[in-house]
Short mmCIF file of C-alpha atoms in Angstrom, two decimals:
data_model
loop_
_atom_site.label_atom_id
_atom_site.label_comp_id
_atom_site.label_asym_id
_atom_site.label_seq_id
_atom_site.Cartn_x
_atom_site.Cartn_y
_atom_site.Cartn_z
CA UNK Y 3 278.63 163.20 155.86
CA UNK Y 4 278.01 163.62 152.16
CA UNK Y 5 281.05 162.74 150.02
CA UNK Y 6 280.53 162.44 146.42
CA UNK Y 7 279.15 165.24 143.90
CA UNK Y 8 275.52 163.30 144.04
CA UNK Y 9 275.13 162.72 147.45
CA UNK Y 10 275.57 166.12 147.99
CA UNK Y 11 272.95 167.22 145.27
CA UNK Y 12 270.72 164.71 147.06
CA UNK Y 13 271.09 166.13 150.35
CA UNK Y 14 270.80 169.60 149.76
CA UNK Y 15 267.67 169.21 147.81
CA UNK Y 16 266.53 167.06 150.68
CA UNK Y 17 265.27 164.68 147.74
CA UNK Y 18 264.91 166.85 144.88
CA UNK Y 19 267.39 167.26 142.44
CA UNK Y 20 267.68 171.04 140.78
CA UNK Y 21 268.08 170.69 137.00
CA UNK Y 22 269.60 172.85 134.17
CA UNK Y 23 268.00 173.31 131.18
CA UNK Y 24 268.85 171.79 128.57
CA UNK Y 25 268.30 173.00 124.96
CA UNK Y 26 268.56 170.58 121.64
CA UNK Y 27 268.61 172.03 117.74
CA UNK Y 28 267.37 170.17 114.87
CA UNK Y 29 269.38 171.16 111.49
CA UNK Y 30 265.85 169.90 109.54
CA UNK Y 31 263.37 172.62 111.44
CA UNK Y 32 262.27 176.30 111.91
CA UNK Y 33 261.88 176.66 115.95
CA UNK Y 34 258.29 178.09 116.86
CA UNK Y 35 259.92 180.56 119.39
CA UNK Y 36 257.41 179.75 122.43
CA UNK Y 37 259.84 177.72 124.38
CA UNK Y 38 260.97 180.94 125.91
CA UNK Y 39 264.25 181.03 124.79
CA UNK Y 40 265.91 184.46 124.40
CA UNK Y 41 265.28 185.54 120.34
CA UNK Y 42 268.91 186.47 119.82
CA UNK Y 43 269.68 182.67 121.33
CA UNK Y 44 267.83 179.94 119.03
CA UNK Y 45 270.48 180.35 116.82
CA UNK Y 46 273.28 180.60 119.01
CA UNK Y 47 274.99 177.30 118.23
CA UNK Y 48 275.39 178.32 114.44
CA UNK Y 49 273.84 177.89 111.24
CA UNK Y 50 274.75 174.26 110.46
CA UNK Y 51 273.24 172.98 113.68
CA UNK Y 52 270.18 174.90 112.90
CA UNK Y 53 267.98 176.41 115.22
CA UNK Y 54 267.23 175.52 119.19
CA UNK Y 55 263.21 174.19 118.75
CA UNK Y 56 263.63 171.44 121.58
CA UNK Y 57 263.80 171.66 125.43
CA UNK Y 58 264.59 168.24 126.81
CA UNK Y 59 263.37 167.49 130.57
CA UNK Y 60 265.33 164.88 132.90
CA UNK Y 61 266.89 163.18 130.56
CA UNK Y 62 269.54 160.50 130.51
CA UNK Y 63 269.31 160.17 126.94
CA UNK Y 64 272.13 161.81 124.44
CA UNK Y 65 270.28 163.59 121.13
CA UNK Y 66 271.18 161.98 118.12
CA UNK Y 67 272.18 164.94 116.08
CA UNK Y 68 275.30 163.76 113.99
CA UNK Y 69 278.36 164.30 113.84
CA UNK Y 70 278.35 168.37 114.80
CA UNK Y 71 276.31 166.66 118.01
CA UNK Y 72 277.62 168.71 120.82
CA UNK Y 73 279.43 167.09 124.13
CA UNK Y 74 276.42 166.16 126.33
CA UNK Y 75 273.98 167.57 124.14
CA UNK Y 76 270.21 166.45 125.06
CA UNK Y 77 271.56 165.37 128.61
CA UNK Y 78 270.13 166.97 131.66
CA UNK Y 79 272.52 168.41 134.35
CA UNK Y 80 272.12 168.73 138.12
CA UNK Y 81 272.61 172.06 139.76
CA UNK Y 82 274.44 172.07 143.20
CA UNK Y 83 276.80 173.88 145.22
CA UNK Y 84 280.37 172.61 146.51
CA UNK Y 85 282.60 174.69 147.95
CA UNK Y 86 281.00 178.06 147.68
CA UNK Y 87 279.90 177.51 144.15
CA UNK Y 88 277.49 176.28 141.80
CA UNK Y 89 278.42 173.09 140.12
CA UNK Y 90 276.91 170.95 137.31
CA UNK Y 91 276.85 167.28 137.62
CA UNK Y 92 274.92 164.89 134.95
CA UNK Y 93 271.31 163.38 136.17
CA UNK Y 94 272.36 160.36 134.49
CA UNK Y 95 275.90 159.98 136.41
CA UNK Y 96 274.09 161.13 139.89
CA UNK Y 97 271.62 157.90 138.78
CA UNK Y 98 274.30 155.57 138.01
CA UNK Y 99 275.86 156.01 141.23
CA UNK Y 100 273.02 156.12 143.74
CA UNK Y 101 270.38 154.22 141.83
CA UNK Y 102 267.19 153.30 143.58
CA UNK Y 103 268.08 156.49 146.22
CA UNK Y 104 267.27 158.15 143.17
CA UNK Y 105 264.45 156.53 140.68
CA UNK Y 106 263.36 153.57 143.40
CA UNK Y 107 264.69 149.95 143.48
CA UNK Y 108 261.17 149.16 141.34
CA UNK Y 109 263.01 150.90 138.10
CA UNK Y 110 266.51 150.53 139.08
CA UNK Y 111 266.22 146.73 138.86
CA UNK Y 112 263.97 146.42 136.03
CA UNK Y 113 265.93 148.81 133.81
CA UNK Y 114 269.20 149.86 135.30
CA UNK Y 115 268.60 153.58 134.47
CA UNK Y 116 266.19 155.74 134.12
CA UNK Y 117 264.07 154.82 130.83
CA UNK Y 118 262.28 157.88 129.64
CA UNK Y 119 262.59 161.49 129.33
CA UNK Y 120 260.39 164.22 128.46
CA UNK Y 121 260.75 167.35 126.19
CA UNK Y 122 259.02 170.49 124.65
CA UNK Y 123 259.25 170.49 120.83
CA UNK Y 124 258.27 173.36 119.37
CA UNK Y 125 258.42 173.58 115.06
CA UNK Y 126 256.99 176.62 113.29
CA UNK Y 127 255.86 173.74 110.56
CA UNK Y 128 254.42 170.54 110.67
CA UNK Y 129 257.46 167.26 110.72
CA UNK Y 130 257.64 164.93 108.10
CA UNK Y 131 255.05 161.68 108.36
CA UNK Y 132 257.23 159.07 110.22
CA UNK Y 133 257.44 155.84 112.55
CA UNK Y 134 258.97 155.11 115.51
CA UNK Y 135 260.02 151.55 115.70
CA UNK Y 136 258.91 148.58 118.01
CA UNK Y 137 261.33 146.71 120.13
CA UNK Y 138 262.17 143.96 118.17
CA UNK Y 139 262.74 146.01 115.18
CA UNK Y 140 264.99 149.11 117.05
CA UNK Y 141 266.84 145.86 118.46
CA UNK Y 142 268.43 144.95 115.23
CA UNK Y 143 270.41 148.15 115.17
CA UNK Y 144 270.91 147.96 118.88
CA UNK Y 145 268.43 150.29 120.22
CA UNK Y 146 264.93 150.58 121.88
CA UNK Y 147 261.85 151.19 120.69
CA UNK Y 148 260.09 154.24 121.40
CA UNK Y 149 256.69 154.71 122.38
CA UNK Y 150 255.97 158.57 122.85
CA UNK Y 151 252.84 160.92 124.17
CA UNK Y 152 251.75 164.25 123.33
CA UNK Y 153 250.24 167.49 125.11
CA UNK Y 154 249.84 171.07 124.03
CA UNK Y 155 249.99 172.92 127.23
CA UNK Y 156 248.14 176.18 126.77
CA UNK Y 157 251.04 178.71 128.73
CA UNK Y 158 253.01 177.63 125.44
CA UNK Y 159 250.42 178.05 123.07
CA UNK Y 160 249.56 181.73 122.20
CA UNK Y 161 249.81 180.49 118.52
CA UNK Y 162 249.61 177.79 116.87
CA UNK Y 163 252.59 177.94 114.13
CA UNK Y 164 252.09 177.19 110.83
CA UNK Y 165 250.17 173.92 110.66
CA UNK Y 166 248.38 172.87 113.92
CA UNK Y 167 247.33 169.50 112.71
CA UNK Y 168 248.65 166.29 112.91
CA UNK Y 169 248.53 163.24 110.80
CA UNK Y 170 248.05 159.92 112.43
CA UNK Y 171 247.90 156.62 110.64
CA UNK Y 172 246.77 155.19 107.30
CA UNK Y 173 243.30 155.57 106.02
CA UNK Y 174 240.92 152.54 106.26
CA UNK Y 175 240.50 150.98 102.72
CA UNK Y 176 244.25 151.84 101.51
CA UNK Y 177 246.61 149.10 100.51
CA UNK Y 178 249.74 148.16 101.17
CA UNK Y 179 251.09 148.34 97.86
CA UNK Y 180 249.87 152.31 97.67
CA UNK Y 181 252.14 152.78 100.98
CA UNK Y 182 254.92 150.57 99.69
CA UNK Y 183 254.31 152.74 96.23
CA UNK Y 184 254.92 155.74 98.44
CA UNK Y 185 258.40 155.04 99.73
CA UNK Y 186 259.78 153.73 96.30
CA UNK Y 187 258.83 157.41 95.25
CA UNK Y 188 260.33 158.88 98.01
CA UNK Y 189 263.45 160.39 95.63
CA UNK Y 190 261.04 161.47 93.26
CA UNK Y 191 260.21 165.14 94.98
CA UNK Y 192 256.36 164.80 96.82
CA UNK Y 193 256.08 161.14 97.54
CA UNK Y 194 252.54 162.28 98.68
CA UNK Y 195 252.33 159.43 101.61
CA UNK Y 196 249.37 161.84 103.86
CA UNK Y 197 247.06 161.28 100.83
CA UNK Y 198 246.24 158.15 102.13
CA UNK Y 199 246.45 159.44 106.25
CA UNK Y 200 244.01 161.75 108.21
CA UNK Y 201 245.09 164.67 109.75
CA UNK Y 202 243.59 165.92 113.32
CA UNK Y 203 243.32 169.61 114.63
CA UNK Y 204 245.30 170.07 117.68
CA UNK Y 205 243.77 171.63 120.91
CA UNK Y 206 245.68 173.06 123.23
CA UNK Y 207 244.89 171.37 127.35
CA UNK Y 208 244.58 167.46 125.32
CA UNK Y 209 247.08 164.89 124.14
CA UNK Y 210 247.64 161.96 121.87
CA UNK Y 211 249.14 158.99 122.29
CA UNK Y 212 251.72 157.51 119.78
CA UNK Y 213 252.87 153.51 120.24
CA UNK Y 214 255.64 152.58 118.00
CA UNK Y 215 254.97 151.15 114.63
CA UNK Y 216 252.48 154.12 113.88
CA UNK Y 217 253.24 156.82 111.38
CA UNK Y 218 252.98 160.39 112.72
CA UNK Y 219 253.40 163.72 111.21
CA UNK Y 220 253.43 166.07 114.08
CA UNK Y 221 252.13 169.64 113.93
CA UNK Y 222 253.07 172.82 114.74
CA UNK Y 223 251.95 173.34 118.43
CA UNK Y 224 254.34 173.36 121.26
CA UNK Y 225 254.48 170.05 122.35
CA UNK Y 226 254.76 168.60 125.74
CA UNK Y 227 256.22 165.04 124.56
CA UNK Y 228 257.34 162.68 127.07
CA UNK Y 229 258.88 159.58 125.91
CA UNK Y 230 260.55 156.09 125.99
CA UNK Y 231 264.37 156.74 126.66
CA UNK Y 232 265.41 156.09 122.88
CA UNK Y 233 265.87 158.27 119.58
CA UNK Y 234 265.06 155.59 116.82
CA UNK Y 235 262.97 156.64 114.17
CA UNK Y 236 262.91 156.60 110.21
CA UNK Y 237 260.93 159.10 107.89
CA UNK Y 238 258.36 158.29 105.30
CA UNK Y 239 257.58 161.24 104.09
CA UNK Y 240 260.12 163.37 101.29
CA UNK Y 241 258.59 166.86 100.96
CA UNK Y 242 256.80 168.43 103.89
CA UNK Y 243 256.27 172.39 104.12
CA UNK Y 244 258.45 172.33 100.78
CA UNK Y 245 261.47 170.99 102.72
CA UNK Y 246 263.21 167.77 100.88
CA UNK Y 247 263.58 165.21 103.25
CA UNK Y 248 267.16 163.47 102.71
CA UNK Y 249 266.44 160.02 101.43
CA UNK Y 250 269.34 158.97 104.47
CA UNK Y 251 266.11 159.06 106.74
CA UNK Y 252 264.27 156.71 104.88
CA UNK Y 253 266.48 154.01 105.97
CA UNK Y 254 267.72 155.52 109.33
CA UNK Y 255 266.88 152.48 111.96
CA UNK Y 256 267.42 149.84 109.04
CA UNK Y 257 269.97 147.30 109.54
CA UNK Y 258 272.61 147.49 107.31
CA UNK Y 259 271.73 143.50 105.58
CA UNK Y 260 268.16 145.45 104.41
CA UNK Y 261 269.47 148.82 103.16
CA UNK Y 262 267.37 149.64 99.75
CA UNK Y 263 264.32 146.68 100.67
CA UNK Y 264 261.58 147.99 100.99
CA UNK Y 265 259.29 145.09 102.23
CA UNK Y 266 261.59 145.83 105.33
CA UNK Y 267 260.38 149.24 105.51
CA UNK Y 268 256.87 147.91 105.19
CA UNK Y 269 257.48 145.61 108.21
CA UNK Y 270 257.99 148.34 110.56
CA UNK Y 271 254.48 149.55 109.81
CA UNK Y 272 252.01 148.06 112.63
CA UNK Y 273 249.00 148.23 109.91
CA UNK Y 274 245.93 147.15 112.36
CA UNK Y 275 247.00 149.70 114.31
CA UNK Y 276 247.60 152.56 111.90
CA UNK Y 277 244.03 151.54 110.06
CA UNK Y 278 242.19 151.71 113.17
CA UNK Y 279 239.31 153.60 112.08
CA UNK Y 280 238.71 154.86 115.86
CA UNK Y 281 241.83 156.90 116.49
CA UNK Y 282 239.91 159.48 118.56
CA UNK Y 283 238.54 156.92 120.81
CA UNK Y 284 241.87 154.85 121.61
CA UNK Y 285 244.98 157.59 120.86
CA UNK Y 286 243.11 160.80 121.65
CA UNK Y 287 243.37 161.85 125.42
CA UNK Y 288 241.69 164.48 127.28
CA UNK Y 289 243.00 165.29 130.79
CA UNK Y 290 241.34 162.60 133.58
CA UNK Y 291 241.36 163.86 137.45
CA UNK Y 292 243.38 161.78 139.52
CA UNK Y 293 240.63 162.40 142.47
CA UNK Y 294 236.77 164.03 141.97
CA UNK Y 295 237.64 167.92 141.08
CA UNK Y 296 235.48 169.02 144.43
CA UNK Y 297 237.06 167.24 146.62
CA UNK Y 298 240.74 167.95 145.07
CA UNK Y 299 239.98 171.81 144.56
CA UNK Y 300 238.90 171.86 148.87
CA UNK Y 301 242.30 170.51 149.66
CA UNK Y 302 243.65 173.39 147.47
CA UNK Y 303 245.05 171.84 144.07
CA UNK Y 304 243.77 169.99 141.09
CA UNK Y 305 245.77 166.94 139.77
CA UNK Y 306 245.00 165.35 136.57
CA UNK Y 307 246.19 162.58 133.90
CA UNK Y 308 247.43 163.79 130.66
CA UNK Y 309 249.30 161.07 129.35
CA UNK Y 310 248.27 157.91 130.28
CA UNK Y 311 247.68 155.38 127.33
CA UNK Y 312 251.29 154.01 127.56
CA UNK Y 313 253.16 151.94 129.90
CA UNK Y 314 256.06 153.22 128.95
CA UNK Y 315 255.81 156.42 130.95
CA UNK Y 316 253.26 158.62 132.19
CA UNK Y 317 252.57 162.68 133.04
CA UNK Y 318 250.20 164.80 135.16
CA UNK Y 319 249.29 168.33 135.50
CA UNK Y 320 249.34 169.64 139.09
CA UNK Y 321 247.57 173.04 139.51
CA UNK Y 322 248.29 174.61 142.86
CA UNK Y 323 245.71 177.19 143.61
CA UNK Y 324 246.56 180.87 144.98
CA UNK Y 325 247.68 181.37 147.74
CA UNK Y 326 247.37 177.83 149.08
CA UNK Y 327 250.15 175.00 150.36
CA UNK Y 328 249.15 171.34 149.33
CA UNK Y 329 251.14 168.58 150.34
CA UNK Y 330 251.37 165.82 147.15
CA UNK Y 331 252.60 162.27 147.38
CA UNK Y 332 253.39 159.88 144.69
CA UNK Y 333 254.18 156.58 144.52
CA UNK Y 334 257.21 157.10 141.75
CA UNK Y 335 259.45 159.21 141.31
CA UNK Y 336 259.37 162.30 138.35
CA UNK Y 337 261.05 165.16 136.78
CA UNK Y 338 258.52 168.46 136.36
CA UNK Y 339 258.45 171.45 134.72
CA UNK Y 340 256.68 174.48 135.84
CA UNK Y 341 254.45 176.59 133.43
CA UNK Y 342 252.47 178.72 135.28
CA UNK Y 343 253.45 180.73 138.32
CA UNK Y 344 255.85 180.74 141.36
CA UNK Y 345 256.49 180.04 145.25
CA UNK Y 346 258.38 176.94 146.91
CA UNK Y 347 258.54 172.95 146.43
CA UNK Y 348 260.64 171.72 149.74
CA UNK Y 349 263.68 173.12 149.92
CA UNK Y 350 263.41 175.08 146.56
CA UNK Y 351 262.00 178.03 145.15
CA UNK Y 352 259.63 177.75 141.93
CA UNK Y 353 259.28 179.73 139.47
CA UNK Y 354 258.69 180.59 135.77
CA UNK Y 355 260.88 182.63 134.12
CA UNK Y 356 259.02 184.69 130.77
CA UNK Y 357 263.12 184.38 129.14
CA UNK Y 358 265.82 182.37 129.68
CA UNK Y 359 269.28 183.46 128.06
CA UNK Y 360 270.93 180.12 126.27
CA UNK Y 361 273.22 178.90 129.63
CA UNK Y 362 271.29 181.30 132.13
CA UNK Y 363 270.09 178.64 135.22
CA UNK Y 364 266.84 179.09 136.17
CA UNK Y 365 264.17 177.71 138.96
CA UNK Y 366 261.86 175.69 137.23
CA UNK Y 367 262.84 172.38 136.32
CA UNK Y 368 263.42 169.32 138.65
CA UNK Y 369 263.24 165.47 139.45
CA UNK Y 370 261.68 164.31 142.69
CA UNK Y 371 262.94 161.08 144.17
CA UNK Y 372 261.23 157.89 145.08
CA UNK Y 373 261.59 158.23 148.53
CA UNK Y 374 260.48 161.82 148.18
CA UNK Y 375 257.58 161.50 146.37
CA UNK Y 376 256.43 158.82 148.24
CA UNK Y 377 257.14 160.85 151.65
CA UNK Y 378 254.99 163.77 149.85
CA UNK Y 379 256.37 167.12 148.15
CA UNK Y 380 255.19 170.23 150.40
CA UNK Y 381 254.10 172.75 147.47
CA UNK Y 382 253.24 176.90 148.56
CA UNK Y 383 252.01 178.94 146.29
CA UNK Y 384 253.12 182.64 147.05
CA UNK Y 385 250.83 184.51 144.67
CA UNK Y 386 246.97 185.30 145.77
CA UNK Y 387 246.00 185.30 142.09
CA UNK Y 388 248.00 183.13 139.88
CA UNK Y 389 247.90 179.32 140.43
CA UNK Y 390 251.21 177.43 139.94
CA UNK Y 391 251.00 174.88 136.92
CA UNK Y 392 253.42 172.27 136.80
CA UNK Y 393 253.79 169.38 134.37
CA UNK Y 394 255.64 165.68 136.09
CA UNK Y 395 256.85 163.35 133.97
CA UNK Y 396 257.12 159.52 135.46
CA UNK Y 397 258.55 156.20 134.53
CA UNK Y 398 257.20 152.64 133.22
CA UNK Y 399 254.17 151.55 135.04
CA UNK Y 400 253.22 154.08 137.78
CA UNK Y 401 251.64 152.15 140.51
CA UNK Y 402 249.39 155.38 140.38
CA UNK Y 403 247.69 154.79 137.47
CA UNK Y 404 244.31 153.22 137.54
CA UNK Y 405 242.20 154.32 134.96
#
């Protein structure tokens, strides 16, 4: 007999584990209004916190926002029932207590949680050029470094905001004393650090990949992002889309013996990597199939790679045809999202809502066990014309992927 709040959740999903969605502002930027969100709702946590431009998937990871940060904000929340009613309990306290039941004993004894998360950020402009930091550096202000992954799923991508193009890098030939140049001017208005990067056009159905120590300026599409479980970051950039960056950015992930040098700033930099003059060929990614499409599309679905340069985490798109069931196993476990269409996964009904009202639940988000996974997900897809889409987010080195 089930006793706690989790092993309940567990149970009645029979392995699956219905999540909440979860919804994250960011004070600096203008949301781009295609994460479905009801229009009278992206503002619904006032002015100061700005606008709602973030969606964030299965995650165990709190949003650094401030000090207006709300109670559990950026932390995803299981949906169950108990006693007649629906309950919330958080996927991060259901993982602390029944730990390899829920992510496997592979990533429960490696990392004693679950280490990434996944999100849709979606700016009307492009975000200022910035670098996630590496391990060793994140760990001298106590955090982790953060290697992340994009794709522009095409369901959330009727436009393409305001600047669909994305800086990555440092052009070949420039100097370290033009960068370094850069961020001493950073309180000086335009510190004009993308003169020296080169900006790609986004296309929607491909991805990039983003390691740590790489400066970034990521544009306007609605982004499918999953991530290392970590928030570090500092930006480089001062003005972007005529916004001033706060100079308090510059130096966020700093420790506090280097405030003001800039030679530390410089360090963070992974400079073979950002002047790697073949960024298409090593950070771009086009979507692989797991399996040859014939065979794949006979058994009824079509599975595919979309993030897969990291081994940090990794995320496919499953297409389930019309009409069809498929039965999918995995070797990890994941946390999904559906964008396209609607029938059942096990125990639960899919679907995917065209609004959601800020607190409304809704069918379309999950996380699939280990065991589950592994014991294969029975997928039906109820409509004889529209295919169900879903997007599955996974942990450190899935077993899976052999490229």
């Amino acid at each position: 007999m089930a006793n706690s709040l989790a092993e309940k959740a567990l149970e009645q999903g029979q392995g699956i584990l219905r999540l909440a969605p979860t919804w994250v502002p960011r004070s600096f930027c203008v949301p781009g209004r295609r994460i479905k969100l009801h229009p009278d709702d992206y503002y619904v946590l006032g002015g100061e916190r700005g606008g709602i431009d973030e969606r964030w998937f299965s995650s165990t990871t709190p949003a650094e926002n401030g000090p207006l940060t709300g109670k559990n904000e950026g932390l995803s929340q299981v949906v169950l029932e108990d006693g007649g009613k629906e309950v919330q309990i958080l996927l991060k306290d259901v993982v602390d207590e029944l730990k390899g039941a829920i992510i496997g004993d592979r990533l429960w004894n490696e990392y004693g949680s679950w280490p990434m998360y996944s999100k849709f950020f979606d700016n009307m402009g492009p975000l200022p050029h910035h670098i996630h930091h590496n391990d060793e550096h994140a760990a001298k202000i106590g955090q982790k470094g953060k290697p992340e992954a994009y794709y522009f799923p095409p369901q959330v991508n009727n436009h393409g905001g305001d600047f669909p193009y994305t800086f990555f890098g440092i052009t070949p030939g420039t100097t370290k004393e033009e960068i370094k140049e850069c961020l001493m001017n950073f309180s000086k208005g335009d510190n004009k650090i993308t003169n020296f990067s080169s900006a790609f056009r986004l296309e929607p159905g491909t991805g990039w990949d983003v390691p740590p120590g790489m400066l970034h300026a990521p544009g306007s599409m609605c982004t499918y992002e999953p991530q290392k479980a970590s928030d570090v970051f500092a930006m480089y950039q001062s003005l972007v889309n005529e916004a001033i960056i706060p100079e308090e950015l510059l130096w966020n992930g700093t420790p506090k013996d280097r405030m003001g040098d800039y030679d530390q700033l410089m360090e963070v930099i992974d400079w073979e990597l950002n002047t790697d003059p073949n960024m298409l060929e090593t950070r771009f990614m086009r979507p692989v199939p797991v399996r040859p499409l014939e065979e794949m599309e006979a058994e009824g679905y079509v599975d595919k790679w979309i993030c897969y340069r990291s081994e940090a985490f990794s995320a496919k798109e499953l297409t389930v045809l019309p009409g069809q069931t498929v039965t999918i196993k995995d070797s990890a476990c994941y946390g999904m999202i559906m964008m396209q269409g609607h029938g059942t996964m096990g125990v639960w009904d899919i679907e995917t809502p065209s609004l959601i009202r800020y607190g409304q639940l809704t069918h379309d988000e999950y996380f699939v066990t280990e065991k589950a996974a592994k014991a294969g997900v029975t997928i039906v897809n109820h409509s004889k014309t529209d295919p169900i889409v879903m997007l599955k987010h996974f942990g450190p080195k899935n077993p899976d992927l052999k490229l």
